[in-house]
mmCIF file of C-alpha atoms and ligand atoms in Angstrom:
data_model
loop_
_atom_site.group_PDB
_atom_site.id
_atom_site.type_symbol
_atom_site.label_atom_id
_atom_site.label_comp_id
_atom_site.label_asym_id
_atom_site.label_seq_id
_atom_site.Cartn_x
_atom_site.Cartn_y
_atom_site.Cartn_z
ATOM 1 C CA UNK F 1232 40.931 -73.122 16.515
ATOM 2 C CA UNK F 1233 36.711 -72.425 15.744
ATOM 3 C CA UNK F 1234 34.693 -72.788 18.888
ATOM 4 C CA UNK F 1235 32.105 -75.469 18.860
ATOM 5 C CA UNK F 1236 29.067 -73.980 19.865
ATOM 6 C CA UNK F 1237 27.140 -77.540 19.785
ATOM 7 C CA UNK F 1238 29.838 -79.029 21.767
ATOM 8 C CA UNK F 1239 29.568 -75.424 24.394
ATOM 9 C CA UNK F 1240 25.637 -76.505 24.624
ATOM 10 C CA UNK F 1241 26.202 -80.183 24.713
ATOM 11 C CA UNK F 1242 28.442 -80.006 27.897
ATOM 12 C CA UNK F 1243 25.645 -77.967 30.060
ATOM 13 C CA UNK F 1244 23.093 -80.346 29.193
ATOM 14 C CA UNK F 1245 22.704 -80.466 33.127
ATOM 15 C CA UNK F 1246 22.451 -76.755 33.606
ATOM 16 C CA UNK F 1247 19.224 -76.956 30.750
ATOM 17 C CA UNK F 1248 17.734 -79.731 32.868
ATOM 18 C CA UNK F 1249 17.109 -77.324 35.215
ATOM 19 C CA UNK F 1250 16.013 -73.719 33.724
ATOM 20 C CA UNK F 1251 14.203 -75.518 30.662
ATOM 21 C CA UNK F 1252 11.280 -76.171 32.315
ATOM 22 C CA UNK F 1253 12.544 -73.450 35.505
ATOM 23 C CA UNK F 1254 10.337 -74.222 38.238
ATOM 24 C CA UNK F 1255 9.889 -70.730 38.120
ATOM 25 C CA UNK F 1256 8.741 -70.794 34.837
ATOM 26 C CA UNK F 1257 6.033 -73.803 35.561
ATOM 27 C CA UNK F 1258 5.080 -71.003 38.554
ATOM 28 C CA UNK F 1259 4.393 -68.018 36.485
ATOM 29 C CA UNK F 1260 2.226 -70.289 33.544
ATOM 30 C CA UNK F 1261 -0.140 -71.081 36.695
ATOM 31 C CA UNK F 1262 0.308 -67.789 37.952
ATOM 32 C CA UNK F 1263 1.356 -64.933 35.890
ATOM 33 C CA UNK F 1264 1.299 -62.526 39.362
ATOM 34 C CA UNK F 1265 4.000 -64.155 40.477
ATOM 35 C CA UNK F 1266 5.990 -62.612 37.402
ATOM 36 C CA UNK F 1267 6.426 -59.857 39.290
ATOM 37 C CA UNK F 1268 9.834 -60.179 41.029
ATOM 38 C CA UNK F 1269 11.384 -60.901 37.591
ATOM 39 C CA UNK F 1270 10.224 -57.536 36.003
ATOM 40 C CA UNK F 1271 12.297 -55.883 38.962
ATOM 41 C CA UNK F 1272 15.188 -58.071 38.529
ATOM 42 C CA UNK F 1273 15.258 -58.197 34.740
ATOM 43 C CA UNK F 1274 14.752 -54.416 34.569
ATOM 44 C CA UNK F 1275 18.265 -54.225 36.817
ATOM 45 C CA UNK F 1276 19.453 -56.689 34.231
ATOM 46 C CA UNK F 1277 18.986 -55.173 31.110
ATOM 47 C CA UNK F 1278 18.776 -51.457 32.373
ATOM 48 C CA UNK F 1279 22.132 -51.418 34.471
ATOM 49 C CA UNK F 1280 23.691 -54.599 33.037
ATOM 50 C CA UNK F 1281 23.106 -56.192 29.480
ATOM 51 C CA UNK F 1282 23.524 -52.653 28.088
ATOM 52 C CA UNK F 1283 26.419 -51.392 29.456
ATOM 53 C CA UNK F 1284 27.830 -54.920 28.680
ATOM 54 C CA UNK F 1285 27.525 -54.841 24.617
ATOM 55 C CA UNK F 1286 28.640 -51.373 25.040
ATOM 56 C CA UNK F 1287 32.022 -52.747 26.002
ATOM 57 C CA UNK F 1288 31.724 -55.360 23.918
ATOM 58 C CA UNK F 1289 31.447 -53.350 20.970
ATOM 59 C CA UNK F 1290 34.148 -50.572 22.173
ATOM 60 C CA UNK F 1291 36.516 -53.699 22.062
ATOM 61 C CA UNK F 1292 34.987 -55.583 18.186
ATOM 62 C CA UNK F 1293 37.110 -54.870 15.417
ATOM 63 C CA UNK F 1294 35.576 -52.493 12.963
ATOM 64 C CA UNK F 1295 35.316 -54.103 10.213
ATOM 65 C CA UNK F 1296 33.487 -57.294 11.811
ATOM 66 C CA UNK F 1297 30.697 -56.804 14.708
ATOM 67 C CA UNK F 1298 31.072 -53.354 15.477
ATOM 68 C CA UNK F 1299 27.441 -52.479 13.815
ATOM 69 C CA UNK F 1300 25.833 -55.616 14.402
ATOM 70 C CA UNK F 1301 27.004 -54.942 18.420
ATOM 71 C CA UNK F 1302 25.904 -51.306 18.462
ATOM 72 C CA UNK F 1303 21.981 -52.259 16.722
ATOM 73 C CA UNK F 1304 21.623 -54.716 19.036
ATOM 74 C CA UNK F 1305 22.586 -52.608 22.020
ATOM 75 C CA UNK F 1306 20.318 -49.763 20.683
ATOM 76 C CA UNK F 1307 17.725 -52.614 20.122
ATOM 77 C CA UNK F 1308 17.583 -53.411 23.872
ATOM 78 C CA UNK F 1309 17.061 -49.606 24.841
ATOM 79 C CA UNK F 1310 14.743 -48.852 22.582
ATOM 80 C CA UNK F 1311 12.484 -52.062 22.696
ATOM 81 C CA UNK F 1312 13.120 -54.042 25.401
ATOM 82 C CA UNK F 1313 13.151 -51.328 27.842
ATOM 83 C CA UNK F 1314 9.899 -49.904 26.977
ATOM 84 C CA UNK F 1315 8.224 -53.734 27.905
ATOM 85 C CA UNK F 1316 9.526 -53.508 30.901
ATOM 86 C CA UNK F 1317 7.717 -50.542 31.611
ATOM 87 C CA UNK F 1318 4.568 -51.735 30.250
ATOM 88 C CA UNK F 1319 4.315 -55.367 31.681
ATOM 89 C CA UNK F 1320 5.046 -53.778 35.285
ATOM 90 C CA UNK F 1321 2.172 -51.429 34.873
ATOM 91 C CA UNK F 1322 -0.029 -54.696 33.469
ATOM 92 C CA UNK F 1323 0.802 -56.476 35.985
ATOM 93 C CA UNK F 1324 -0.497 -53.764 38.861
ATOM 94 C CA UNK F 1325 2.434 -51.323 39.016
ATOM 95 C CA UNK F 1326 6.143 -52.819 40.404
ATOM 96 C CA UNK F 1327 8.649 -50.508 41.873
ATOM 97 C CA UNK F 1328 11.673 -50.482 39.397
ATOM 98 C CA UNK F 1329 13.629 -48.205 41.943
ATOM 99 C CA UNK F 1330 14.204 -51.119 44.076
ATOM 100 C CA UNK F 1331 17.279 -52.530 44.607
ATOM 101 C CA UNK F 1332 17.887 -56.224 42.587
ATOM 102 C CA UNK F 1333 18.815 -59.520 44.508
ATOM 103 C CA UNK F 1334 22.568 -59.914 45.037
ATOM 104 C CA UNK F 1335 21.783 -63.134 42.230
ATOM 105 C CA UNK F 1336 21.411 -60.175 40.092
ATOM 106 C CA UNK F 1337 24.499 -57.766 40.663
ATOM 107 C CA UNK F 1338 26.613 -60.835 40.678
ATOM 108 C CA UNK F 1339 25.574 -61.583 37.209
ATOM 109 C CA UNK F 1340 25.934 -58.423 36.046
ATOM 110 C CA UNK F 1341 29.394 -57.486 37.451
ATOM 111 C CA UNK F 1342 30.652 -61.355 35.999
ATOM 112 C CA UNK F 1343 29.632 -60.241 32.568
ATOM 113 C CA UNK F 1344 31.050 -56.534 32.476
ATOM 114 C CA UNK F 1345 33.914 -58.204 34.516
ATOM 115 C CA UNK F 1346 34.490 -60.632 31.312
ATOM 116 C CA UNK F 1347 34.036 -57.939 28.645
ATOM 117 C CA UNK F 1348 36.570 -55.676 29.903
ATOM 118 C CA UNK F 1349 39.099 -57.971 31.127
ATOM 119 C CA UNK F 1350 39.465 -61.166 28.795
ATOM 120 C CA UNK F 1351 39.972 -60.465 24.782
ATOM 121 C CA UNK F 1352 37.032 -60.186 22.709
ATOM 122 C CA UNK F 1353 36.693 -63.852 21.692
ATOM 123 C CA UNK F 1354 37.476 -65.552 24.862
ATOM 124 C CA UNK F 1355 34.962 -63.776 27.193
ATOM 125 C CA UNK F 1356 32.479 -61.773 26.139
ATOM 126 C CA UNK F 1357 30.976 -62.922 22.745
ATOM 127 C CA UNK F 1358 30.923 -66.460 24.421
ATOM 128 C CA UNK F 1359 28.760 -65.163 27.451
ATOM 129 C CA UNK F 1360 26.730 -63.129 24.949
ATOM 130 C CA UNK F 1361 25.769 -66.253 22.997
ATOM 131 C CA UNK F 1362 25.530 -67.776 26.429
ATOM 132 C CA UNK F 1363 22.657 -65.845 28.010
ATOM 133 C CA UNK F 1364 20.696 -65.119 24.946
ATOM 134 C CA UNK F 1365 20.431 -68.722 23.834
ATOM 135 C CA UNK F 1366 19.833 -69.545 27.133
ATOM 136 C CA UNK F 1367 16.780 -67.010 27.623
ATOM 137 C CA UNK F 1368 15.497 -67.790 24.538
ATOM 138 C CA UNK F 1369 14.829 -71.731 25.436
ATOM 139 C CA UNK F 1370 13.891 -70.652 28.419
ATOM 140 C CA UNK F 1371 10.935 -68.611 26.542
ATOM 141 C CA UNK F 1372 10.275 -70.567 23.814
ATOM 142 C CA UNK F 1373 9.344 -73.533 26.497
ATOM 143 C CA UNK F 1374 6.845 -71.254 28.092
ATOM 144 C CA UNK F 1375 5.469 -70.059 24.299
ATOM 145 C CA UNK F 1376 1.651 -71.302 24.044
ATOM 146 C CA UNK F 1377 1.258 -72.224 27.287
ATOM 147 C CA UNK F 1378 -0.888 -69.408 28.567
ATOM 148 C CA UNK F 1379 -2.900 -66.920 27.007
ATOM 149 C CA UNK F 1380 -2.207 -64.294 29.752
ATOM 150 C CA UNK F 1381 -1.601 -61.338 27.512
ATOM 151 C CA UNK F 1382 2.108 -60.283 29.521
ATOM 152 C CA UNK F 1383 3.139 -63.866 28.663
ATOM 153 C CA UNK F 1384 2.275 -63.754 25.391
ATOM 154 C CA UNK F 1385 3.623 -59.860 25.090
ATOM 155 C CA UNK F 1386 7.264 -61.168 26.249
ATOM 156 C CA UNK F 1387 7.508 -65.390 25.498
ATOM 157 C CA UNK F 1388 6.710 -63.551 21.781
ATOM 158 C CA UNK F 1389 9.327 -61.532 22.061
ATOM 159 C CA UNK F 1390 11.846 -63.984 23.709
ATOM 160 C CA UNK F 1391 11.390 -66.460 21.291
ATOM 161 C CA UNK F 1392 10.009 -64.955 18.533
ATOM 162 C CA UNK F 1393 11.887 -65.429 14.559
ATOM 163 C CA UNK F 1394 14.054 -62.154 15.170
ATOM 164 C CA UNK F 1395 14.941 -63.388 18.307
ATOM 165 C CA UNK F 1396 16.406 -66.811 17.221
ATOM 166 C CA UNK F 1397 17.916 -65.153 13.891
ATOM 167 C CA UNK F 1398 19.719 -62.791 16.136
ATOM 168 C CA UNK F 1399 20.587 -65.937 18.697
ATOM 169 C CA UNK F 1400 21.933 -67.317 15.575
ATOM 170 C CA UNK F 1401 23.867 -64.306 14.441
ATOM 171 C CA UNK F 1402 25.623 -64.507 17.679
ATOM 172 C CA UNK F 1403 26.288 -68.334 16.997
ATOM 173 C CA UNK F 1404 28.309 -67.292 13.969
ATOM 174 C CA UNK F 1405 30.297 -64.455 15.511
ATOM 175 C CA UNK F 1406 31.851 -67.073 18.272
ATOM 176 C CA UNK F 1407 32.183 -69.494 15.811
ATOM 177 C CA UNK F 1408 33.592 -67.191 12.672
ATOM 178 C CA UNK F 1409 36.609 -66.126 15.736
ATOM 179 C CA UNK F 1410 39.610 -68.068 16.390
ATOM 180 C CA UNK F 1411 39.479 -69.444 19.831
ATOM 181 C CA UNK F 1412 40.513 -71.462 22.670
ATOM 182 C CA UNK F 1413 37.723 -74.198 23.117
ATOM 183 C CA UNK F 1414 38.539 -74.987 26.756
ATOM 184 C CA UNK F 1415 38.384 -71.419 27.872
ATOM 185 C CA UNK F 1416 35.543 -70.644 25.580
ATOM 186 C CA UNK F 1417 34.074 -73.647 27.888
ATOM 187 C CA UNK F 1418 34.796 -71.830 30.863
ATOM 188 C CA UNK F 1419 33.211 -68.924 30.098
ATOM 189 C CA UNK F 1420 30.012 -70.407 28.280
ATOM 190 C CA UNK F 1421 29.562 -72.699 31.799
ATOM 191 C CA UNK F 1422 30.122 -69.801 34.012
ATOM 192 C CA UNK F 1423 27.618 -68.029 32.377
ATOM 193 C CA UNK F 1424 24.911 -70.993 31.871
ATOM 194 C CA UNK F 1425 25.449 -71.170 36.019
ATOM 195 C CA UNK F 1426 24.658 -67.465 36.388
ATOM 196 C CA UNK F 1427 21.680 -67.756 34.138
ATOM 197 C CA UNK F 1428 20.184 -70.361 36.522
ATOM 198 C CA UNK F 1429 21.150 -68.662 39.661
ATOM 199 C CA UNK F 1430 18.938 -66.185 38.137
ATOM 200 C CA UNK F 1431 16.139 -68.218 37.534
ATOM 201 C CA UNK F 1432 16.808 -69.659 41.246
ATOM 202 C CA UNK F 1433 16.473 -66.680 42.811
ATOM 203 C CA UNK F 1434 13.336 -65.719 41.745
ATOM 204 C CA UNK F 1435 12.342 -68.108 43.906
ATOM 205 C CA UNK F 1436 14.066 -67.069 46.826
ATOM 206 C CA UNK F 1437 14.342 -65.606 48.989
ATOM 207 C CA UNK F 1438 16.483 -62.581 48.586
ATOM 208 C CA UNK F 1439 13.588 -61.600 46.095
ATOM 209 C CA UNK F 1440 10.527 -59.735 47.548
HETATM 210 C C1 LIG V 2981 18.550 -62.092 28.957
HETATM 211 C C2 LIG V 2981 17.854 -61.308 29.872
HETATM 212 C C3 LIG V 2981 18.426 -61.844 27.490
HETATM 213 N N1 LIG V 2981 17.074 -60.282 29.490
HETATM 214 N N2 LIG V 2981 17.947 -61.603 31.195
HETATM 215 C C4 LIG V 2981 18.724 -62.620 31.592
HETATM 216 C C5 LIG V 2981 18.829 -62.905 33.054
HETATM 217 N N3 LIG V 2981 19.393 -63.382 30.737
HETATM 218 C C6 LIG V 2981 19.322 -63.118 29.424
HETATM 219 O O1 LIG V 2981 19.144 -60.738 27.140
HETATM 220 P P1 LIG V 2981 18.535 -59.558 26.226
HETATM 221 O O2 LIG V 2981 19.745 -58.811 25.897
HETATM 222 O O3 LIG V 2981 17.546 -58.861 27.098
HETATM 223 O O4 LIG V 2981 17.885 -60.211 25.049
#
């Protein structure tokens, strides 16, 4: 059976309620200081998590499908996204990247290289893939044009620029070109949605410095 990506969205609708405006968010357009935490924890994220993730993803994609499209857009988030970490921390007065990341943080991480290792390709980790990219990119896009604070626009314009969405979309029609289980593909796609707003929550929390 094709996964319904619609109908994966359509279920969360009350998980978007709350990250799309994120209080956090509505924080950081008043006061783009208080981005600070997330540089830290996103760093962790992408640095020690996201990467290592499509790694495994794409030791585990059959050649002849995603293999390439896995392996440019792991080397995209070393060589890009990486680097604007780097930068918006010193913009934003210097952060300490060395520091450890909430628990909100590690969680998320181990869930997703938990998923890619353990479940088959379809089932887990393509559907958290799509997951937490469409999920970061609404989150983004909502904050796009709202300030002119030049680390906003350096990473709303990356998080919801065209390449962004066409890769979003690319990822769309890898979970929906695989045969899959729609009720575990639910699973999954939930689980994942609740991580990305734990997240978001803890930003404001305080296990976050
Ligand atoms: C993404 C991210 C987007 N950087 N951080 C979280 C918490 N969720 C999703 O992933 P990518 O791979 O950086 O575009």
């Amino acid at each position: 059976m094709r996964v319904d990506t619609e109908r994966l969205i359509g279920e969360n609708r009350d998980v978007w309620a709350r990250f799309v405006p994120h209080p956090y968010m509505v924080k950081v357009v008043g006061d783009p200081g208080s981005l600070r935490p997330w540089v830290l924890e996103d760093y962790h994220f992408v640095r020690g998590g996201a990467i290592r993730f499509m790694l495994a993803l794409a030791s585990r994609a059959p050649p002849e499908g995603h293999l390439d499209f896995l392996l440019e857009s792991t080397h995209r988030l070393a060589t890009m996204e990486v680097p604007i970490f780097l930068e918006v921390s010193r913009d934003l007065g210097g952060v300490d990247l060395g520091r450890e990341p909430s628990m909100a943080t590690v969680s998320y991480v181990s869930f997703l290289n938990h998923l890619a290792t353990s479940m088959d390709f379809v089932y887990g980790g393509a559907v958290a893939l799509f997951a937490e990219e469409w999920a970061y990119y609404q989150a983004w896009k909502w904050l796009s044009g709202k300030s002119q604070h030049p680390v906003l626009v350096r990473l709303s314009s990356h998080w919801s620029s065209r390449e962004f969405c066409e890769y979003v979309e690319r990822l769309r029609e890898m979970v929906e070109g695989m045969q899959g289980d729609q009720k575990t593909a639910a699973g999954v796609f939930r689980e994942t949605c609740r991580f990305e707003l734990l997240f978001w929550d803890s930003l404001n929390g305080p296990d976050t410095h």
